[in-house]
Amino acid sequence: MPGWPWLALSQLAVALLWWRLGWSWGLPALLLSHLAFVLPVFMPRATVYAPALARLPVAERAVWLTIDDGPSADTAAILDALERHGARATFWWVGERARARPDLVAEIRRRGHGIGNHSQTHPSARFWALGPQAMAAEVGQAQQALAGPAGAPPRWFRSVVGHTNPFLAAPLREHGLARVVWGARGYDAVDGDPVRVLQRIGRGLQPGAIVLLHEGAAHGRSAEIVEAALCLLDERGFATLEPPQ
Ligand SMILES: [Zn+2]
């Protein structure tokens, strides 16, 4: 686990500093060293606790469209929008939601889109605090739920609200999962205004960008926003691509 040796070393350094220079150096060093381990938990792109793929290494004008939090009442409309635009996407689904809709898991695969693991229960408020067993269960149970009739489990994982802690790397390794973050997002999980959302996404568009969108948001405009994002990609001449599953 990447964090532990650094934690041990940093605390040894703090102890040395405190011993040689006194508490006025030792105490701030102690607090700073702990901040250095706490902050990355809440920084989606930090790689202290698990590696992260933040963009695809391609030069062509293409992005990876990633849609979080389904399946939902928006899934069917989003699938139709993707088809109209000839676009591909990866759906990052929650295991227990997918268990209730096995037909949709099969439908996604039939239409040639990908499925990523977005945890079993989507515990937004406490994902960052999960211990080793609970974390392994969130990852492993979702793998089973999302394997679908073909039995192929996902290869990609996305952290709940982007958080990561020292207990995530082990289950990711066990299931051969790569953690995927993003380079373009519009905060559409909370903001239902397509104009504002697309302005934010537009700023992050570049070859290989990973675009983050959502379905099933409480504002009820997710399908409309995905459609608008697809129009934006068309206008700017971006195709969609998926890394091989
Ligand atoms: Zn989510």
PDB file of N, CA and C in Angstrom, residues 120-190:
ATOM      1  N   GLN A 120     -20.979  -0.637  -5.044  1.00  0.00           N
ATOM      2  CA  GLN A 120     -22.201  -1.412  -4.913  1.00  0.00           C
ATOM      3  C   GLN A 120     -23.381  -0.555  -4.440  1.00  0.00           C
ATOM      4  N   THR A 121     -23.145   0.372  -3.480  1.00  0.00           N
ATOM      5  CA  THR A 121     -24.281   1.115  -2.901  1.00  0.00           C
ATOM      6  C   THR A 121     -24.146   2.640  -3.016  1.00  0.00           C
ATOM      7  N   HIS A 122     -23.055   3.136  -3.586  1.00  0.00           N
ATOM      8  CA  HIS A 122     -22.827   4.579  -3.727  1.00  0.00           C
ATOM      9  C   HIS A 122     -22.980   5.332  -2.402  1.00  0.00           C
ATOM     10  N   PRO A 123     -22.160   5.003  -1.407  1.00  0.00           N
ATOM     11  CA  PRO A 123     -22.252   5.700  -0.106  1.00  0.00           C
ATOM     12  C   PRO A 123     -21.540   7.055  -0.148  1.00  0.00           C
ATOM     13  N   SER A 124     -22.215   8.079  -0.707  1.00  0.00           N
ATOM     14  CA  SER A 124     -21.563   9.381  -0.963  1.00  0.00           C
ATOM     15  C   SER A 124     -20.899   9.989   0.263  1.00  0.00           C
ATOM     16  N   ALA A 125     -21.604   9.955   1.400  1.00  0.00           N
ATOM     17  CA  ALA A 125     -21.125  10.683   2.566  1.00  0.00           C
ATOM     18  C   ALA A 125     -19.996   9.950   3.289  1.00  0.00           C
ATOM     19  N   ARG A 126     -19.890   8.627   3.106  1.00  0.00           N
ATOM     20  CA  ARG A 126     -18.908   7.915   3.925  1.00  0.00           C
ATOM     21  C   ARG A 126     -17.976   7.012   3.124  1.00  0.00           C
ATOM     22  N   PHE A 127     -17.970   7.152   1.795  1.00  0.00           N
ATOM     23  CA  PHE A 127     -17.063   6.320   0.999  1.00  0.00           C
ATOM     24  C   PHE A 127     -15.616   6.543   1.435  1.00  0.00           C
ATOM     25  N   TRP A 128     -15.274   7.811   1.703  1.00  0.00           N
ATOM     26  CA  TRP A 128     -13.905   8.152   2.085  1.00  0.00           C
ATOM     27  C   TRP A 128     -13.475   7.466   3.381  1.00  0.00           C
ATOM     28  N   ALA A 129     -14.446   7.122   4.226  1.00  0.00           N
ATOM     29  CA  ALA A 129     -14.121   6.596   5.551  1.00  0.00           C
ATOM     30  C   ALA A 129     -14.242   5.073   5.638  1.00  0.00           C
ATOM     31  N   LEU A 130     -14.561   4.391   4.541  1.00  0.00           N
ATOM     32  CA  LEU A 130     -14.766   2.944   4.602  1.00  0.00           C
ATOM     33  C   LEU A 130     -13.482   2.230   5.016  1.00  0.00           C
ATOM     34  N   GLY A 131     -13.641   1.196   5.851  1.00  0.00           N
ATOM     35  CA  GLY A 131     -12.504   0.361   6.240  1.00  0.00           C
ATOM     36  C   GLY A 131     -12.235  -0.683   5.172  1.00  0.00           C
ATOM     37  N   PRO A 132     -11.215  -1.529   5.413  1.00  0.00           N
ATOM     38  CA  PRO A 132     -10.804  -2.476   4.366  1.00  0.00           C
ATOM     39  C   PRO A 132     -11.900  -3.449   3.940  1.00  0.00           C
ATOM     40  N   GLN A 133     -12.675  -3.966   4.903  1.00  0.00           N
ATOM     41  CA  GLN A 133     -13.700  -4.947   4.535  1.00  0.00           C
ATOM     42  C   GLN A 133     -14.843  -4.316   3.759  1.00  0.00           C
ATOM     43  N   ALA A 134     -15.322  -3.167   4.257  1.00  0.00           N
ATOM     44  CA  ALA A 134     -16.438  -2.492   3.588  1.00  0.00           C
ATOM     45  C   ALA A 134     -16.020  -2.039   2.192  1.00  0.00           C
ATOM     46  N   MET A 135     -14.781  -1.573   2.057  1.00  0.00           N
ATOM     47  CA  MET A 135     -14.305  -1.120   0.746  1.00  0.00           C
ATOM     48  C   MET A 135     -14.232  -2.297  -0.225  1.00  0.00           C
ATOM     49  N   ALA A 136     -13.697  -3.431   0.260  1.00  0.00           N
ATOM     50  CA  ALA A 136     -13.599  -4.620  -0.598  1.00  0.00           C
ATOM     51  C   ALA A 136     -14.992  -5.071  -1.035  1.00  0.00           C
ATOM     52  N   ALA A 137     -15.980  -4.956  -0.126  1.00  0.00           N
ATOM     53  CA  ALA A 137     -17.344  -5.367  -0.461  1.00  0.00           C
ATOM     54  C   ALA A 137     -17.944  -4.423  -1.510  1.00  0.00           C
ATOM     55  N   GLU A 138     -17.734  -3.120  -1.344  1.00  0.00           N
ATOM     56  CA  GLU A 138     -18.276  -2.160  -2.317  1.00  0.00           C
ATOM     57  C   GLU A 138     -17.752  -2.441  -3.730  1.00  0.00           C
ATOM     58  N   VAL A 139     -16.465  -2.762  -3.819  1.00  0.00           N
ATOM     59  CA  VAL A 139     -15.861  -3.008  -5.132  1.00  0.00           C
ATOM     60  C   VAL A 139     -16.257  -4.387  -5.660  1.00  0.00           C
ATOM     61  N   GLY A 140     -16.121  -5.403  -4.825  1.00  0.00           N
ATOM     62  CA  GLY A 140     -16.329  -6.785  -5.265  1.00  0.00           C
ATOM     63  C   GLY A 140     -17.777  -7.098  -5.603  1.00  0.00           C
ATOM     64  N   GLN A 141     -18.714  -6.643  -4.779  1.00  0.00           N
ATOM     65  CA  GLN A 141     -20.129  -6.932  -5.053  1.00  0.00           C
ATOM     66  C   GLN A 141     -20.587  -6.254  -6.338  1.00  0.00           C
ATOM     67  N   ALA A 142     -20.087  -5.046  -6.578  1.00  0.00           N
ATOM     68  CA  ALA A 142     -20.462  -4.354  -7.817  1.00  0.00           C
ATOM     69  C   ALA A 142     -19.888  -5.089  -9.031  1.00  0.00           C
ATOM     70  N   GLN A 143     -18.686  -5.634  -8.909  1.00  0.00           N
ATOM     71  CA  GLN A 143     -18.120  -6.414 -10.019  1.00  0.00           C
ATOM     72  C   GLN A 143     -19.079  -7.531 -10.428  1.00  0.00           C
ATOM     73  N   GLN A 144     -19.616  -8.226  -9.407  1.00  0.00           N
ATOM     74  CA  GLN A 144     -20.545  -9.329  -9.692  1.00  0.00           C
ATOM     75  C   GLN A 144     -21.829  -8.814 -10.323  1.00  0.00           C
ATOM     76  N   ALA A 145     -22.379  -7.748  -9.735  1.00  0.00           N
ATOM     77  CA  ALA A 145     -23.663  -7.240 -10.209  1.00  0.00           C
ATOM     78  C   ALA A 145     -23.568  -6.718 -11.641  1.00  0.00           C
ATOM     79  N   LEU A 146     -22.389  -6.221 -12.026  1.00  0.00           N
ATOM     80  CA  LEU A 146     -22.252  -5.568 -13.323  1.00  0.00           C
ATOM     81  C   LEU A 146     -21.697  -6.480 -14.410  1.00  0.00           C
ATOM     82  N   ALA A 147     -21.381  -7.720 -14.033  1.00  0.00           N
ATOM     83  CA  ALA A 147     -20.798  -8.629 -15.024  1.00  0.00           C
ATOM     84  C   ALA A 147     -21.786  -8.911 -16.147  1.00  0.00           C
ATOM     85  N   GLY A 148     -23.086  -8.913 -15.815  1.00  0.00           N
ATOM     86  CA  GLY A 148     -24.100  -9.110 -16.850  1.00  0.00           C
ATOM     87  C   GLY A 148     -24.144 -10.540 -17.346  1.00  0.00           C
ATOM     88  N   PRO A 149     -25.063 -10.797 -18.282  1.00  0.00           N
ATOM     89  CA  PRO A 149     -25.250 -12.161 -18.777  1.00  0.00           C
ATOM     90  C   PRO A 149     -23.970 -12.712 -19.415  1.00  0.00           C
ATOM     91  N   ALA A 150     -23.163 -11.834 -20.033  1.00  0.00           N
ATOM     92  CA  ALA A 150     -21.937 -12.301 -20.684  1.00  0.00           C
ATOM     93  C   ALA A 150     -20.896 -12.721 -19.644  1.00  0.00           C
ATOM     94  N   GLY A 151     -21.082 -12.257 -18.401  1.00  0.00           N
ATOM     95  CA  GLY A 151     -20.176 -12.663 -17.327  1.00  0.00           C
ATOM     96  C   GLY A 151     -18.845 -11.950 -17.329  1.00  0.00           C
ATOM     97  N   ALA A 152     -18.729 -10.885 -18.138  1.00  0.00           N
ATOM     98  CA  ALA A 152     -17.465 -10.142 -18.165  1.00  0.00           C
ATOM     99  C   ALA A 152     -17.533  -8.982 -17.180  1.00  0.00           C
ATOM    100  N   PRO A 153     -16.780  -9.037 -16.094  1.00  0.00           N
ATOM    101  CA  PRO A 153     -16.838  -7.934 -15.121  1.00  0.00           C
ATOM    102  C   PRO A 153     -16.123  -6.694 -15.659  1.00  0.00           C
ATOM    103  N   PRO A 154     -16.482  -5.511 -15.130  1.00  0.00           N
ATOM    104  CA  PRO A 154     -15.855  -4.269 -15.603  1.00  0.00           C
ATOM    105  C   PRO A 154     -14.336  -4.268 -15.391  1.00  0.00           C
ATOM    106  N   ARG A 155     -13.659  -3.439 -16.178  1.00  0.00           N
ATOM    107  CA  ARG A 155     -12.207  -3.247 -16.011  1.00  0.00           C
ATOM    108  C   ARG A 155     -11.895  -1.880 -15.435  1.00  0.00           C
ATOM    109  N   TRP A 156     -12.928  -1.029 -15.324  1.00  0.00           N
ATOM    110  CA  TRP A 156     -12.701   0.349 -14.886  1.00  0.00           C
ATOM    111  C   TRP A 156     -13.461   0.611 -13.598  1.00  0.00           C
ATOM    112  N   PHE A 157     -12.867   1.421 -12.743  1.00  0.00           N
ATOM    113  CA  PHE A 157     -13.532   1.793 -11.488  1.00  0.00           C
ATOM    114  C   PHE A 157     -13.550   3.305 -11.357  1.00  0.00           C
ATOM    115  N   ARG A 158     -14.663   3.828 -10.858  1.00  0.00           N
ATOM    116  CA  ARG A 158     -14.689   5.256 -10.513  1.00  0.00           C
ATOM    117  C   ARG A 158     -15.114   5.400  -9.067  1.00  0.00           C
ATOM    118  N   SER A 159     -14.321   6.147  -8.292  1.00  0.00           N
ATOM    119  CA  SER A 159     -14.595   6.361  -6.874  1.00  0.00           C
ATOM    120  C   SER A 159     -15.890   7.131  -6.684  1.00  0.00           C
ATOM    121  N   VAL A 160     -16.584   6.848  -5.600  1.00  0.00           N
ATOM    122  CA  VAL A 160     -17.793   7.582  -5.242  1.00  0.00           C
ATOM    123  C   VAL A 160     -17.393   9.006  -4.843  1.00  0.00           C
ATOM    124  N   VAL A 161     -18.048   9.989  -5.423  1.00  0.00           N
ATOM    125  CA  VAL A 161     -17.710  11.419  -5.305  1.00  0.00           C
ATOM    126  C   VAL A 161     -16.197  11.691  -5.397  1.00  0.00           C
ATOM    127  N   GLY A 162     -15.494  10.812  -6.086  1.00  0.00           N
ATOM    128  CA  GLY A 162     -14.073  11.051  -6.355  1.00  0.00           C
ATOM    129  C   GLY A 162     -13.133  10.791  -5.189  1.00  0.00           C
ATOM    130  N   HIS A 163     -13.655  10.287  -4.064  1.00  0.00           N
ATOM    131  CA  HIS A 163     -12.800  10.084  -2.891  1.00  0.00           C
ATOM    132  C   HIS A 163     -12.032   8.763  -2.972  1.00  0.00           C
ATOM    133  N   THR A 164     -10.889   8.734  -2.308  1.00  0.00           N
ATOM    134  CA  THR A 164     -10.019   7.547  -2.340  1.00  0.00           C
ATOM    135  C   THR A 164      -9.315   7.446  -0.982  1.00  0.00           C
ATOM    136  N   ASN A 165      -9.240   6.243  -0.422  1.00  0.00           N
ATOM    137  CA  ASN A 165      -8.517   6.128   0.847  1.00  0.00           C
ATOM    138  C   ASN A 165      -7.534   4.958   0.799  1.00  0.00           C
ATOM    139  N   PRO A 166      -6.786   4.692   1.883  1.00  0.00           N
ATOM    140  CA  PRO A 166      -5.734   3.677   1.811  1.00  0.00           C
ATOM    141  C   PRO A 166      -6.245   2.259   1.547  1.00  0.00           C
ATOM    142  N   PHE A 167      -7.559   2.042   1.634  1.00  0.00           N
ATOM    143  CA  PHE A 167      -8.080   0.678   1.493  1.00  0.00           C
ATOM    144  C   PHE A 167      -8.662   0.392   0.114  1.00  0.00           C
ATOM    145  N   LEU A 168      -8.516   1.319  -0.816  1.00  0.00           N
ATOM    146  CA  LEU A 168      -9.091   1.114  -2.151  1.00  0.00           C
ATOM    147  C   LEU A 168      -8.146   0.344  -3.080  1.00  0.00           C
ATOM    148  N   ALA A 169      -6.843   0.578  -2.942  1.00  0.00           N
ATOM    149  CA  ALA A 169      -5.896   0.008  -3.912  1.00  0.00           C
ATOM    150  C   ALA A 169      -5.958  -1.523  -3.934  1.00  0.00           C
ATOM    151  N   ALA A 170      -6.104  -2.161  -2.765  1.00  0.00           N
ATOM    152  CA  ALA A 170      -6.063  -3.630  -2.709  1.00  0.00           C
ATOM    153  C   ALA A 170      -7.211  -4.271  -3.497  1.00  0.00           C
ATOM    154  N   PRO A 171      -8.485  -3.894  -3.246  1.00  0.00           N
ATOM    155  CA  PRO A 171      -9.543  -4.504  -4.060  1.00  0.00           C
ATOM    156  C   PRO A 171      -9.446  -4.150  -5.543  1.00  0.00           C
ATOM    157  N   LEU A 172      -8.943  -2.981  -5.867  1.00  0.00           N
ATOM    158  CA  LEU A 172      -8.782  -2.651  -7.295  1.00  0.00           C
ATOM    159  C   LEU A 172      -7.796  -3.620  -7.945  1.00  0.00           C
ATOM    160  N   ARG A 173      -6.682  -3.870  -7.243  1.00  0.00           N
ATOM    161  CA  ARG A 173      -5.687  -4.821  -7.776  1.00  0.00           C
ATOM    162  C   ARG A 173      -6.287  -6.213  -7.904  1.00  0.00           C
ATOM    163  N   GLU A 174      -7.012  -6.623  -6.865  1.00  0.00           N
ATOM    164  CA  GLU A 174      -7.581  -7.975  -6.847  1.00  0.00           C
ATOM    165  C   GLU A 174      -8.496  -8.210  -8.050  1.00  0.00           C
ATOM    166  N   HIS A 175      -9.253  -7.195  -8.435  1.00  0.00           N
ATOM    167  CA  HIS A 175     -10.214  -7.366  -9.533  1.00  0.00           C
ATOM    168  C   HIS A 175      -9.678  -6.847 -10.871  1.00  0.00           C
ATOM    169  N   GLY A 176      -8.408  -6.471 -10.910  1.00  0.00           N
ATOM    170  CA  GLY A 176      -7.828  -5.987 -12.157  1.00  0.00           C
ATOM    171  C   GLY A 176      -8.474  -4.708 -12.656  1.00  0.00           C
ATOM    172  N   LEU A 177      -8.860  -3.824 -11.714  1.00  0.00           N
ATOM    173  CA  LEU A 177      -9.567  -2.592 -12.078  1.00  0.00           C
ATOM    174  C   LEU A 177      -8.621  -1.402 -12.129  1.00  0.00           C
ATOM    175  N   ALA A 178      -8.804  -0.540 -13.120  1.00  0.00           N
ATOM    176  CA  ALA A 178      -8.065   0.718 -13.179  1.00  0.00           C
ATOM    177  C   ALA A 178      -9.005   1.839 -12.745  1.00  0.00           C
ATOM    178  N   ARG A 179      -8.508   2.729 -11.879  1.00  0.00           N
ATOM    179  CA  ARG A 179      -9.334   3.859 -11.427  1.00  0.00           C
ATOM    180  C   ARG A 179      -9.265   4.968 -12.471  1.00  0.00           C
ATOM    181  N   VAL A 180     -10.431   5.443 -12.866  1.00  0.00           N
ATOM    182  CA  VAL A 180     -10.509   6.461 -13.910  1.00  0.00           C
ATOM    183  C   VAL A 180     -11.097   7.745 -13.321  1.00  0.00           C
ATOM    184  N   VAL A 181     -10.416   8.866 -13.514  1.00  0.00           N
ATOM    185  CA  VAL A 181     -10.961  10.159 -13.078  1.00  0.00           C
ATOM    186  C   VAL A 181     -11.408  10.931 -14.325  1.00  0.00           C
ATOM    187  N   TRP A 182     -11.214  12.219 -14.398  1.00  0.00           N
ATOM    188  CA  TRP A 182     -11.751  12.980 -15.531  1.00  0.00           C
ATOM    189  C   TRP A 182     -10.959  14.266 -15.727  1.00  0.00           C
ATOM    190  N   GLY A 183     -11.141  14.859 -16.933  1.00  0.00           N
ATOM    191  CA  GLY A 183     -10.489  16.126 -17.223  1.00  0.00           C
ATOM    192  C   GLY A 183     -11.474  17.220 -17.574  1.00  0.00           C
ATOM    193  N   ALA A 184     -12.724  16.829 -17.842  1.00  0.00           N
ATOM    194  CA  ALA A 184     -13.750  17.814 -18.192  1.00  0.00           C
ATOM    195  C   ALA A 184     -15.035  17.448 -17.466  1.00  0.00           C
ATOM    196  N   ARG A 185     -15.562  18.401 -16.692  1.00  0.00           N
ATOM    197  CA  ARG A 185     -16.836  18.133 -16.041  1.00  0.00           C
ATOM    198  C   ARG A 185     -17.621  19.424 -15.865  1.00  0.00           C
ATOM    199  N   GLY A 186     -18.951  19.271 -15.745  1.00  0.00           N
ATOM    200  CA  GLY A 186     -19.791  20.465 -15.673  1.00  0.00           C
ATOM    201  C   GLY A 186     -20.609  20.553 -14.393  1.00  0.00           C
ATOM    202  N   TYR A 187     -20.331  19.678 -13.430  1.00  0.00           N
ATOM    203  CA  TYR A 187     -21.092  19.632 -12.161  1.00  0.00           C
ATOM    204  C   TYR A 187     -22.584  19.408 -12.413  1.00  0.00           C
ATOM    205  N   ASP A 188     -22.888  18.556 -13.406  1.00  0.00           N
ATOM    206  CA  ASP A 188     -24.282  18.309 -13.770  1.00  0.00           C
ATOM    207  C   ASP A 188     -25.007  17.400 -12.790  1.00  0.00           C
ATOM    208  N   ALA A 189     -24.306  16.835 -11.802  1.00  0.00           N
ATOM    209  CA  ALA A 189     -25.009  16.058 -10.779  1.00  0.00           C
ATOM    210  C   ALA A 189     -25.856  16.988  -9.920  1.00  0.00           C
ATOM    211  N   VAL A 190     -25.418  18.250  -9.797  1.00  0.00           N
ATOM    212  CA  VAL A 190     -26.142  19.199  -8.948  1.00  0.00           C
ATOM    213  C   VAL A 190     -26.715  20.385  -9.729  1.00  0.00           C
TER     214      VAL A 190
END
